[in-house]
Amino acid sequence: MMIFIDSAEIEEIKQACEWGIIDGATTNPSLIKKAVDRRNGKITMEDYIKEILKMVPGPVSLEVIALKAEEMVNQARLLYRKFSPYGEVVIKIPVNPSLGNDGLDFDGLKAIRALSREGIPVNCTLVMSPEQAILAAKAGATYVSPFAGRVDDYIRAKMGMRIGIDFKKGDYFDHNLLSKVREAKVDEILTRYGSAAEVYKSQDIGAIINATQDNGILSGVDLVAKIVRIYRNYGYKTKVIASSIRNARQVREVAEVGADIATLPFEVILEMVRHYKTMEGMRDFMADVVPQYEEIFRRE
Ligand code: E4P
């Protein structure tokens, strides 16, 4: 699995690239805003983006900010022309740019189709369902970005859990625990309702099942897994970038289900390298170094 850094913060990108584990980068308007705010607006955006591109040894996704297909295509061409001399530019296009009842639902796909015909690589972003991912692949997207963390947030919110109160942004969402609870309760529920049909028809049970998933998607990782499976079924060439990753365990799980790429915030990369027992082992080894062994290094 390739690792991209999900950041527009030049210091983070620089450090992570120096660690030798970065294959690309993804940005979005919110990440750019964070970088601009941190510098109190004092930033020359074009030069800043060029710096990022020069640093990253692979594709860097830059997002358009228009909503209509034609305008997105023009913005994509401009970004691609302006920044391609400095690195490998990929254009991020939202799968559906509609802000609600504006008739723009298919403008993202139209833009993807037009750009892919011109040979401009597209990362189709804000993908929250396998259905959207199928359309993105059909339109010719080079990459598709399912937002695993946001899907976990959505399911937890449906369950009545509040971000910042019941869970923190980086908390792992244990969907397997929910499945185990469901399985364990099956006998009890069947006895209470008498038959599977009664369970199925029960509004209470339906509400619980519905609240613990999103239209059959059990978690963000499950979303990634389903997209990977569908693409493999049909040989779609579009690469899956597991996005909106919030913790190290999610990285492991998207790797297990075969994501081509995971794009990771800086903090998640740090979390991946740390383990209590590794640090404890280091302390033990350092405490056990004998002078006879140290001597080898002194002689050089
Ligand atoms: C992906 O390309 C996006 O930049 C990103 O992963 C969004 O993550 P968030 O949901 O944590 O904002």
PDB file of C-alpha atoms in Angstrom, residues 80-220:
ATOM      1  CA  TYR A  80      -2.411  21.376 -14.151  1.00  0.00           C
ATOM      2  CA  ARG A  81      -0.685  23.817 -16.540  1.00  0.00           C
ATOM      3  CA  LYS A  82       0.610  26.131 -13.808  1.00  0.00           C
ATOM      4  CA  PHE A  83       1.972  23.523 -11.410  1.00  0.00           C
ATOM      5  CA  SER A  84       2.926  20.508 -13.535  1.00  0.00           C
ATOM      6  CA  PRO A  85       6.440  21.852 -14.178  1.00  0.00           C
ATOM      7  CA  TYR A  86       7.113  21.495 -10.420  1.00  0.00           C
ATOM      8  CA  GLY A  87       5.796  18.012  -9.705  1.00  0.00           C
ATOM      9  CA  GLU A  88       3.117  15.416 -10.387  1.00  0.00           C
ATOM     10  CA  VAL A  89      -0.210  17.245 -10.264  1.00  0.00           C
ATOM     11  CA  VAL A  90      -3.501  15.402  -9.766  1.00  0.00           C
ATOM     12  CA  ILE A  91      -6.767  17.322  -9.787  1.00  0.00           C
ATOM     13  CA  LYS A  92      -9.310  16.731  -7.058  1.00  0.00           C
ATOM     14  CA  ILE A  93     -12.908  16.867  -8.244  1.00  0.00           C
ATOM     15  CA  PRO A  94     -15.835  16.233  -5.864  1.00  0.00           C
ATOM     16  CA  VAL A  95     -17.974  13.286  -6.938  1.00  0.00           C
ATOM     17  CA  ASN A  96     -21.056  15.478  -6.546  1.00  0.00           C
ATOM     18  CA  PRO A  97     -20.507  19.234  -6.173  1.00  0.00           C
ATOM     19  CA  SER A  98     -24.172  20.031  -5.479  1.00  0.00           C
ATOM     20  CA  LEU A  99     -24.841  22.226  -2.458  1.00  0.00           C
ATOM     21  CA  GLY A 100     -28.522  21.175  -2.655  1.00  0.00           C
ATOM     22  CA  ASN A 101     -31.267  21.607  -5.296  1.00  0.00           C
ATOM     23  CA  ASP A 102     -29.014  23.375  -7.761  1.00  0.00           C
ATOM     24  CA  GLY A 103     -29.069  20.743 -10.521  1.00  0.00           C
ATOM     25  CA  LEU A 104     -25.308  20.165 -10.227  1.00  0.00           C
ATOM     26  CA  ASP A 105     -25.348  16.521  -9.070  1.00  0.00           C
ATOM     27  CA  PHE A 106     -23.651  15.219 -12.209  1.00  0.00           C
ATOM     28  CA  ASP A 107     -21.245  18.096 -12.823  1.00  0.00           C
ATOM     29  CA  GLY A 108     -18.396  16.375 -10.967  1.00  0.00           C
ATOM     30  CA  LEU A 109     -18.696  13.267 -13.111  1.00  0.00           C
ATOM     31  CA  LYS A 110     -18.965  15.339 -16.292  1.00  0.00           C
ATOM     32  CA  ALA A 111     -15.773  17.182 -15.343  1.00  0.00           C
ATOM     33  CA  ILE A 112     -13.997  13.900 -14.555  1.00  0.00           C
ATOM     34  CA  ARG A 113     -14.964  12.479 -17.932  1.00  0.00           C
ATOM     35  CA  ALA A 114     -13.737  15.592 -19.791  1.00  0.00           C
ATOM     36  CA  LEU A 115     -10.433  15.737 -17.884  1.00  0.00           C
ATOM     37  CA  SER A 116      -9.707  12.030 -18.191  1.00  0.00           C
ATOM     38  CA  ARG A 117     -10.191  12.337 -21.973  1.00  0.00           C
ATOM     39  CA  GLU A 118      -7.548  15.084 -21.958  1.00  0.00           C
ATOM     40  CA  GLY A 119      -5.183  12.877 -19.967  1.00  0.00           C
ATOM     41  CA  ILE A 120      -5.400  15.020 -16.803  1.00  0.00           C
ATOM     42  CA  PRO A 121      -5.383  12.677 -13.783  1.00  0.00           C
ATOM     43  CA  VAL A 122      -8.310  13.127 -11.403  1.00  0.00           C
ATOM     44  CA  ASN A 123      -8.741  12.208  -7.761  1.00  0.00           C
ATOM     45  CA  CYS A 124     -12.500  11.947  -7.254  1.00  0.00           C
ATOM     46  CA  THR A 125     -13.086  13.190  -3.727  1.00  0.00           C
ATOM     47  CA  LEU A 126     -15.784  13.249  -1.026  1.00  0.00           C
ATOM     48  CA  VAL A 127     -16.831   9.692  -1.870  1.00  0.00           C
ATOM     49  CA  MET A 128     -19.100   8.321   0.858  1.00  0.00           C
ATOM     50  CA  SER A 129     -20.641   5.279  -0.860  1.00  0.00           C
ATOM     51  CA  PRO A 130     -19.617   2.421  -3.194  1.00  0.00           C
ATOM     52  CA  GLU A 131     -22.326   3.630  -5.566  1.00  0.00           C
ATOM     53  CA  GLN A 132     -20.528   6.955  -5.974  1.00  0.00           C
ATOM     54  CA  ALA A 133     -17.224   5.091  -6.396  1.00  0.00           C
ATOM     55  CA  ILE A 134     -18.674   3.026  -9.260  1.00  0.00           C
ATOM     56  CA  LEU A 135     -19.766   6.201 -11.045  1.00  0.00           C
ATOM     57  CA  ALA A 136     -16.357   7.814 -10.479  1.00  0.00           C
ATOM     58  CA  ALA A 137     -14.594   4.810 -12.035  1.00  0.00           C
ATOM     59  CA  LYS A 138     -16.998   4.790 -14.974  1.00  0.00           C
ATOM     60  CA  ALA A 139     -16.311   8.507 -15.548  1.00  0.00           C
ATOM     61  CA  GLY A 140     -12.580   7.758 -15.771  1.00  0.00           C
ATOM     62  CA  ALA A 141     -11.177   8.898 -12.407  1.00  0.00           C
ATOM     63  CA  THR A 142      -7.554   7.881 -11.857  1.00  0.00           C
ATOM     64  CA  TYR A 143      -8.105   7.822  -8.079  1.00  0.00           C
ATOM     65  CA  VAL A 144     -11.157   7.648  -5.866  1.00  0.00           C
ATOM     66  CA  SER A 145     -11.109   8.923  -2.278  1.00  0.00           C
ATOM     67  CA  PRO A 146     -13.567   7.259   0.110  1.00  0.00           C
ATOM     68  CA  PHE A 147     -13.741   9.313   3.337  1.00  0.00           C
ATOM     69  CA  ALA A 148     -13.538   6.564   5.982  1.00  0.00           C
ATOM     70  CA  GLY A 149     -13.362   8.807   9.053  1.00  0.00           C
ATOM     71  CA  ARG A 150     -16.323  10.929   8.046  1.00  0.00           C
ATOM     72  CA  VAL A 151     -18.426   7.808   7.450  1.00  0.00           C
ATOM     73  CA  ASP A 152     -17.508   6.605  10.967  1.00  0.00           C
ATOM     74  CA  ASP A 153     -18.505  10.041  12.307  1.00  0.00           C
ATOM     75  CA  TYR A 154     -21.813   9.813  10.458  1.00  0.00           C
ATOM     76  CA  ILE A 155     -22.649   6.341  11.794  1.00  0.00           C
ATOM     77  CA  ARG A 156     -21.699   7.341  15.346  1.00  0.00           C
ATOM     78  CA  ALA A 157     -23.873  10.447  14.999  1.00  0.00           C
ATOM     79  CA  LYS A 158     -26.792   8.259  13.786  1.00  0.00           C
ATOM     80  CA  MET A 159     -26.296   6.149  16.897  1.00  0.00           C
ATOM     81  CA  GLY A 160     -26.637   9.275  19.003  1.00  0.00           C
ATOM     82  CA  MET A 161     -22.940   9.677  19.847  1.00  0.00           C
ATOM     83  CA  ARG A 162     -21.656  13.234  19.988  1.00  0.00           C
ATOM     84  CA  ILE A 163     -18.227  14.177  18.687  1.00  0.00           C
ATOM     85  CA  GLY A 164     -16.151  15.845  21.382  1.00  0.00           C
ATOM     86  CA  ILE A 165     -18.428  14.434  24.097  1.00  0.00           C
ATOM     87  CA  ASP A 166     -18.892  10.693  23.485  1.00  0.00           C
ATOM     88  CA  PHE A 167     -15.865  10.279  21.241  1.00  0.00           C
ATOM     89  CA  LYS A 168     -12.856  12.248  20.049  1.00  0.00           C
ATOM     90  CA  LYS A 169     -12.029  12.822  16.362  1.00  0.00           C
ATOM     91  CA  GLY A 170      -9.108  10.378  16.469  1.00  0.00           C
ATOM     92  CA  ASP A 171     -10.918   7.581  18.323  1.00  0.00           C
ATOM     93  CA  TYR A 172     -11.080   4.192  16.615  1.00  0.00           C
ATOM     94  CA  PHE A 173     -14.657   3.177  15.716  1.00  0.00           C
ATOM     95  CA  ASP A 174     -15.102  -0.462  16.731  1.00  0.00           C
ATOM     96  CA  HIS A 175     -17.741  -1.634  14.268  1.00  0.00           C
ATOM     97  CA  ASN A 176     -16.777  -5.271  14.964  1.00  0.00           C
ATOM     98  CA  LEU A 177     -17.849  -4.829  18.560  1.00  0.00           C
ATOM     99  CA  LEU A 178     -21.265  -3.724  17.336  1.00  0.00           C
ATOM    100  CA  SER A 179     -21.518  -6.769  15.039  1.00  0.00           C
ATOM    101  CA  LYS A 180     -20.619  -9.073  17.946  1.00  0.00           C
ATOM    102  CA  VAL A 181     -23.278  -7.488  20.133  1.00  0.00           C
ATOM    103  CA  ARG A 182     -25.802  -7.922  17.326  1.00  0.00           C
ATOM    104  CA  GLU A 183     -24.883 -11.614  16.896  1.00  0.00           C
ATOM    105  CA  ALA A 184     -24.925 -12.282  20.634  1.00  0.00           C
ATOM    106  CA  LYS A 185     -28.372 -10.761  20.926  1.00  0.00           C
ATOM    107  CA  VAL A 186     -29.929 -12.747  18.054  1.00  0.00           C
ATOM    108  CA  ASP A 187     -31.222 -15.655  20.212  1.00  0.00           C
ATOM    109  CA  GLU A 188     -32.571 -13.358  22.863  1.00  0.00           C
ATOM    110  CA  ILE A 189     -34.327 -11.204  20.262  1.00  0.00           C
ATOM    111  CA  LEU A 190     -35.772 -14.213  18.420  1.00  0.00           C
ATOM    112  CA  THR A 191     -37.198 -15.595  21.662  1.00  0.00           C
ATOM    113  CA  ARG A 192     -38.726 -12.235  22.496  1.00  0.00           C
ATOM    114  CA  TYR A 193     -40.301 -11.735  19.056  1.00  0.00           C
ATOM    115  CA  GLY A 194     -41.177 -15.376  18.322  1.00  0.00           C
ATOM    116  CA  SER A 195     -40.019 -15.513  14.693  1.00  0.00           C
ATOM    117  CA  ALA A 196     -37.482 -14.007  12.291  1.00  0.00           C
ATOM    118  CA  ALA A 197     -40.349 -12.385  10.376  1.00  0.00           C
ATOM    119  CA  GLU A 198     -41.544 -10.589  13.495  1.00  0.00           C
ATOM    120  CA  VAL A 199     -37.995  -9.414  14.202  1.00  0.00           C
ATOM    121  CA  TYR A 200     -37.681  -8.176  10.605  1.00  0.00           C
ATOM    122  CA  LYS A 201     -40.994  -6.328  10.788  1.00  0.00           C
ATOM    123  CA  SER A 202     -40.279  -4.824  14.211  1.00  0.00           C
ATOM    124  CA  GLN A 203     -39.800  -1.077  13.961  1.00  0.00           C
ATOM    125  CA  ASP A 204     -37.594  -1.016  17.067  1.00  0.00           C
ATOM    126  CA  ILE A 205     -35.153  -3.562  15.673  1.00  0.00           C
ATOM    127  CA  GLY A 206     -35.198  -1.877  12.259  1.00  0.00           C
ATOM    128  CA  ALA A 207     -34.389   1.446  13.894  1.00  0.00           C
ATOM    129  CA  ILE A 208     -31.450  -0.047  15.818  1.00  0.00           C
ATOM    130  CA  ILE A 209     -30.018  -1.799  12.757  1.00  0.00           C
ATOM    131  CA  ASN A 210     -30.486   1.325  10.673  1.00  0.00           C
ATOM    132  CA  ALA A 211     -28.800   3.500  13.284  1.00  0.00           C
ATOM    133  CA  THR A 212     -25.660   1.359  13.393  1.00  0.00           C
ATOM    134  CA  GLN A 213     -24.833   1.542   9.676  1.00  0.00           C
ATOM    135  CA  ASP A 214     -25.227   3.728   6.599  1.00  0.00           C
ATOM    136  CA  ASN A 215     -27.301   1.938   3.984  1.00  0.00           C
ATOM    137  CA  GLY A 216     -25.414  -1.330   4.557  1.00  0.00           C
ATOM    138  CA  ILE A 217     -22.035   0.312   5.167  1.00  0.00           C
ATOM    139  CA  LEU A 218     -20.887  -0.675   8.656  1.00  0.00           C
ATOM    140  CA  SER A 219     -17.903   1.655   8.957  1.00  0.00           C
ATOM    141  CA  GLY A 220     -15.429   3.731   6.990  1.00  0.00           C
TER     142      GLY A 220
END
